[in-house]
């Protein structure tokens, strides 16, 4: 039986960089899971790579068909954006281990859907000042920066990742992102050990 390893962390904590490096270093040990979103595609993103970008109508069709495992809606300054993981054949724990990025809420629903014994949280922590700098740099690179949305996400993380929330979900192990390569080595060692259980 495979495991679903879930990278969790506040916005701009480095999850995307960690994910890319882990997938590169582990070369085929973990399959990827592409989430879905109704938000507009950002500069540099590709449909089917970072996300499957779908319309609100398509998201509703999938939900009505019972294909959505977990769904989050955010009332952003640009309207409601949805993010979700679908039961679309991407995840088959009988065949492989998987690595994906998710929110704390998504982790909880994935754990409930696939079973706590099959879903492993990988909580990434990064200094708040560093996160804010990264978020600002990323927005500045966009053709139309969305600074208000960036700030909303940053502040929402304080509530979403409150210590009592982490405790409620039994997330005790934390991985500090100060050095990307060292962090990935630590995660890789942890994941390999866990997979042997």
mmCIF file of C-alpha atoms in Angstrom:
data_model
loop_
_atom_site.group_PDB
_atom_site.id
_atom_site.type_symbol
_atom_site.label_atom_id
_atom_site.label_comp_id
_atom_site.label_asym_id
_atom_site.label_seq_id
_atom_site.Cartn_x
_atom_site.Cartn_y
_atom_site.Cartn_z
ATOM 1 C CA UNK A 1 0.000 0.000 0.000
ATOM 2 C CA UNK A 2 1.335 3.394 -0.973
ATOM 3 C CA UNK A 3 1.367 6.610 1.015
ATOM 4 C CA UNK A 4 0.149 10.081 0.204
ATOM 5 C CA UNK A 5 2.797 12.564 1.409
ATOM 6 C CA UNK A 6 1.283 16.038 1.778
ATOM 7 C CA UNK A 7 3.441 19.182 1.851
ATOM 8 C CA UNK A 8 1.739 21.760 4.068
ATOM 9 C CA UNK A 9 2.797 25.264 5.020
ATOM 10 C CA UNK A 10 1.858 28.910 5.020
ATOM 11 C CA UNK A 11 1.903 30.816 1.743
ATOM 12 C CA UNK A 12 5.416 31.471 0.387
ATOM 13 C CA UNK A 13 6.987 28.992 2.826
ATOM 14 C CA UNK A 14 8.768 27.357 -0.115
ATOM 15 C CA UNK A 15 6.449 24.418 -0.763
ATOM 16 C CA UNK A 16 6.724 24.691 -4.563
ATOM 17 C CA UNK A 17 10.541 24.764 -4.447
ATOM 18 C CA UNK A 18 10.642 21.867 -1.983
ATOM 19 C CA UNK A 19 8.217 19.880 -4.129
ATOM 20 C CA UNK A 20 10.209 20.421 -7.339
ATOM 21 C CA UNK A 21 13.525 19.512 -5.724
ATOM 22 C CA UNK A 22 12.119 16.418 -4.004
ATOM 23 C CA UNK A 23 10.540 15.156 -7.221
ATOM 24 C CA UNK A 24 13.845 15.748 -9.019
ATOM 25 C CA UNK A 25 15.962 14.042 -6.351
ATOM 26 C CA UNK A 26 13.618 11.085 -5.884
ATOM 27 C CA UNK A 27 13.271 10.418 -9.637
ATOM 28 C CA UNK A 28 10.051 8.498 -9.956
ATOM 29 C CA UNK A 29 9.706 7.341 -6.347
ATOM 30 C CA UNK A 30 6.630 9.539 -5.918
ATOM 31 C CA UNK A 31 3.886 10.290 -8.377
ATOM 32 C CA UNK A 32 2.478 13.786 -8.592
ATOM 33 C CA UNK A 33 -1.131 14.810 -8.083
ATOM 34 C CA UNK A 34 -2.307 17.846 -10.036
ATOM 35 C CA UNK A 35 -4.972 19.848 -8.187
ATOM 36 C CA UNK A 36 -7.749 21.869 -9.807
ATOM 37 C CA UNK A 37 -8.595 25.564 -9.521
ATOM 38 C CA UNK A 38 -11.053 28.080 -10.889
ATOM 39 C CA UNK A 39 -8.681 31.008 -10.341
ATOM 40 C CA UNK A 40 -7.067 32.720 -13.332
ATOM 41 C CA UNK A 41 -3.815 31.276 -14.595
ATOM 42 C CA UNK A 42 -0.716 33.246 -13.515
ATOM 43 C CA UNK A 43 2.148 34.262 -15.765
ATOM 44 C CA UNK A 44 4.438 31.271 -16.270
ATOM 45 C CA UNK A 45 1.873 28.651 -15.252
ATOM 46 C CA UNK A 46 0.648 25.917 -17.601
ATOM 47 C CA UNK A 47 -2.664 24.097 -17.543
ATOM 48 C CA UNK A 48 -2.102 20.548 -16.324
ATOM 49 C CA UNK A 49 1.258 21.354 -14.755
ATOM 50 C CA UNK A 50 0.727 23.434 -11.599
ATOM 51 C CA UNK A 51 -3.066 23.061 -11.724
ATOM 52 C CA UNK A 52 -5.878 22.023 -13.979
ATOM 53 C CA UNK A 53 -7.538 25.392 -14.607
ATOM 54 C CA UNK A 54 -11.280 24.863 -14.926
ATOM 55 C CA UNK A 55 -14.380 26.996 -15.205
ATOM 56 C CA UNK A 56 -16.902 27.358 -12.412
ATOM 57 C CA UNK A 57 -19.335 25.267 -14.490
ATOM 58 C CA UNK A 58 -16.811 22.419 -14.841
ATOM 59 C CA UNK A 59 -16.116 22.470 -11.088
ATOM 60 C CA UNK A 60 -19.857 22.251 -10.399
ATOM 61 C CA UNK A 61 -20.226 19.312 -12.818
ATOM 62 C CA UNK A 62 -17.406 17.432 -11.078
ATOM 63 C CA UNK A 63 -18.915 18.125 -7.660
ATOM 64 C CA UNK A 64 -22.356 16.926 -8.757
ATOM 65 C CA UNK A 65 -20.747 13.752 -10.154
ATOM 66 C CA UNK A 66 -19.149 13.061 -6.732
ATOM 67 C CA UNK A 67 -15.636 13.448 -8.135
ATOM 68 C CA UNK A 68 -14.347 16.030 -5.639
ATOM 69 C CA UNK A 69 -12.433 14.738 -2.591
ATOM 70 C CA UNK A 70 -11.857 18.137 -1.022
ATOM 71 C CA UNK A 71 -12.754 21.655 -2.094
ATOM 72 C CA UNK A 72 -11.835 25.043 -0.680
ATOM 73 C CA UNK A 73 -13.440 28.341 -1.701
ATOM 74 C CA UNK A 74 -11.739 31.664 -1.062
ATOM 75 C CA UNK A 75 -13.565 34.967 -1.226
ATOM 76 C CA UNK A 76 -10.673 36.931 -2.705
ATOM 77 C CA UNK A 77 -10.550 40.575 -3.645
ATOM 78 C CA UNK A 78 -11.036 39.331 -7.242
ATOM 79 C CA UNK A 79 -14.058 37.123 -6.556
ATOM 80 C CA UNK A 80 -14.462 33.536 -5.353
ATOM 81 C CA UNK A 81 -11.640 31.178 -6.307
ATOM 82 C CA UNK A 82 -11.968 27.431 -5.763
ATOM 83 C CA UNK A 83 -9.190 24.894 -5.302
ATOM 84 C CA UNK A 84 -9.839 21.177 -5.121
ATOM 85 C CA UNK A 85 -8.525 17.641 -5.392
ATOM 86 C CA UNK A 86 -10.547 15.286 -7.537
ATOM 87 C CA UNK A 87 -11.048 11.546 -7.533
ATOM 88 C CA UNK A 88 -10.093 11.471 -11.205
ATOM 89 C CA UNK A 89 -7.836 8.410 -11.285
ATOM 90 C CA UNK A 90 -4.625 10.255 -10.411
ATOM 91 C CA UNK A 91 -4.328 8.621 -6.964
ATOM 92 C CA UNK A 92 -4.131 4.829 -6.662
ATOM 93 C CA UNK A 93 -2.429 3.912 -3.378
ATOM 94 C CA UNK A 94 -2.288 0.249 -4.381
ATOM 95 C CA UNK A 95 0.209 1.208 -7.087
ATOM 96 C CA UNK A 96 2.451 3.971 -5.765
ATOM 97 C CA UNK A 97 3.443 6.632 -3.260
ATOM 98 C CA UNK A 98 2.392 10.210 -4.016
ATOM 99 C CA UNK A 99 3.604 13.688 -3.165
ATOM 100 C CA UNK A 100 1.403 16.754 -3.311
ATOM 101 C CA UNK A 101 1.045 20.265 -1.934
ATOM 102 C CA UNK A 102 -2.094 21.117 0.042
ATOM 103 C CA UNK A 103 -3.572 23.411 2.654
ATOM 104 C CA UNK A 104 -4.216 22.266 6.198
ATOM 105 C CA UNK A 105 -7.929 21.965 5.410
ATOM 106 C CA UNK A 106 -7.199 19.903 2.303
ATOM 107 C CA UNK A 107 -4.823 17.666 4.280
ATOM 108 C CA UNK A 108 -7.586 16.928 6.793
ATOM 109 C CA UNK A 109 -10.066 15.953 4.068
ATOM 110 C CA UNK A 110 -7.496 13.839 2.217
ATOM 111 C CA UNK A 111 -6.657 12.076 5.494
ATOM 112 C CA UNK A 112 -10.336 11.395 6.141
ATOM 113 C CA UNK A 113 -10.872 10.158 2.566
ATOM 114 C CA UNK A 114 -7.822 7.872 2.266
ATOM 115 C CA UNK A 115 -7.310 7.018 5.960
ATOM 116 C CA UNK A 116 -4.905 8.534 8.490
ATOM 117 C CA UNK A 117 -2.521 5.577 8.139
ATOM 118 C CA UNK A 118 -2.059 6.353 4.438
ATOM 119 C CA UNK A 119 -1.661 10.154 4.520
ATOM 120 C CA UNK A 120 1.536 11.704 5.931
ATOM 121 C CA UNK A 121 1.763 15.455 6.648
ATOM 122 C CA UNK A 122 5.043 17.252 5.875
ATOM 123 C CA UNK A 123 4.700 20.635 7.599
ATOM 124 C CA UNK A 124 7.133 23.295 6.300
ATOM 125 C CA UNK A 125 7.920 26.344 8.451
ATOM 126 C CA UNK A 126 9.632 29.522 7.255
ATOM 127 C CA UNK A 127 10.300 32.840 8.977
ATOM 128 C CA UNK A 128 7.361 35.231 8.414
ATOM 129 C CA UNK A 129 9.610 38.043 7.181
ATOM 130 C CA UNK A 130 11.170 35.756 4.581
ATOM 131 C CA UNK A 131 7.716 34.590 3.474
ATOM 132 C CA UNK A 132 6.495 38.165 3.038
ATOM 133 C CA UNK A 133 9.565 39.087 0.971
ATOM 134 C CA UNK A 134 9.058 36.044 -1.274
ATOM 135 C CA UNK A 135 5.363 36.795 -1.770
ATOM 136 C CA UNK A 136 6.092 40.402 -2.686
ATOM 137 C CA UNK A 137 8.791 39.410 -5.179
ATOM 138 C CA UNK A 138 6.449 36.891 -6.818
ATOM 139 C CA UNK A 139 3.642 39.445 -7.172
ATOM 140 C CA UNK A 140 5.992 42.045 -8.639
ATOM 141 C CA UNK A 141 6.802 39.623 -11.474
ATOM 142 C CA UNK A 142 3.131 39.403 -12.506
ATOM 143 C CA UNK A 143 1.769 41.563 -15.327
ATOM 144 C CA UNK A 144 -1.026 42.628 -12.997
ATOM 145 C CA UNK A 145 0.155 42.215 -9.388
ATOM 146 C CA UNK A 146 -2.569 41.377 -6.883
ATOM 147 C CA UNK A 147 -1.073 42.876 -3.714
ATOM 148 C CA UNK A 148 -4.344 42.998 -1.781
ATOM 149 C CA UNK A 149 -4.870 39.263 -2.346
ATOM 150 C CA UNK A 150 -1.270 38.587 -1.315
ATOM 151 C CA UNK A 151 -1.877 40.421 1.979
ATOM 152 C CA UNK A 152 -5.187 38.642 2.565
ATOM 153 C CA UNK A 153 -3.508 35.262 2.178
ATOM 154 C CA UNK A 154 -0.634 36.209 4.456
ATOM 155 C CA UNK A 155 -2.995 37.309 7.248
ATOM 156 C CA UNK A 156 -5.344 34.331 6.776
ATOM 157 C CA UNK A 157 -2.406 31.977 7.365
ATOM 158 C CA UNK A 158 -2.126 33.187 10.970
ATOM 159 C CA UNK A 159 -5.574 31.804 11.698
ATOM 160 C CA UNK A 160 -5.390 28.757 9.442
ATOM 161 C CA UNK A 161 -2.071 27.549 10.903
ATOM 162 C CA UNK A 162 -2.718 28.476 14.524
ATOM 163 C CA UNK A 163 -1.001 26.131 17.021
ATOM 164 C CA UNK A 164 -4.349 24.736 18.174
ATOM 165 C CA UNK A 165 -5.215 23.785 14.561
ATOM 166 C CA UNK A 166 -1.917 21.922 14.132
ATOM 167 C CA UNK A 167 -2.475 20.195 17.468
ATOM 168 C CA UNK A 168 -6.064 19.241 16.564
ATOM 169 C CA UNK A 169 -4.764 17.522 13.422
ATOM 170 C CA UNK A 170 -1.905 15.830 15.347
ATOM 171 C CA UNK A 171 0.754 17.592 13.260
ATOM 172 C CA UNK A 172 3.757 17.610 15.552
ATOM 173 C CA UNK A 173 6.723 17.096 13.221
ATOM 174 C CA UNK A 174 7.935 20.318 11.613
ATOM 175 C CA UNK A 175 10.541 20.929 8.942
ATOM 176 C CA UNK A 176 12.234 24.341 8.959
ATOM 177 C CA UNK A 177 13.032 25.840 5.570
ATOM 178 C CA UNK A 178 16.277 27.757 6.094
ATOM 179 C CA UNK A 179 18.376 25.823 3.590
ATOM 180 C CA UNK A 180 16.449 24.233 0.730
ATOM 181 C CA UNK A 181 18.867 21.385 -0.031
ATOM 182 C CA UNK A 182 19.291 20.418 3.606
ATOM 183 C CA UNK A 183 15.515 20.546 4.116
ATOM 184 C CA UNK A 184 14.929 18.264 1.121
ATOM 185 C CA UNK A 185 17.495 15.769 2.421
ATOM 186 C CA UNK A 186 15.742 15.752 5.799
ATOM 187 C CA UNK A 187 12.346 15.258 4.167
ATOM 188 C CA UNK A 188 13.637 12.521 1.886
ATOM 189 C CA UNK A 189 15.112 10.607 4.822
ATOM 190 C CA UNK A 190 11.891 10.987 6.800
ATOM 191 C CA UNK A 191 9.713 9.859 3.894
ATOM 192 C CA UNK A 192 11.869 6.806 3.180
ATOM 193 C CA UNK A 193 11.776 5.772 6.833
ATOM 194 C CA UNK A 194 8.036 6.234 7.036
ATOM 195 C CA UNK A 195 7.428 4.278 3.843
ATOM 196 C CA UNK A 196 9.253 1.271 5.347
ATOM 197 C CA UNK A 197 6.774 1.027 8.239
#
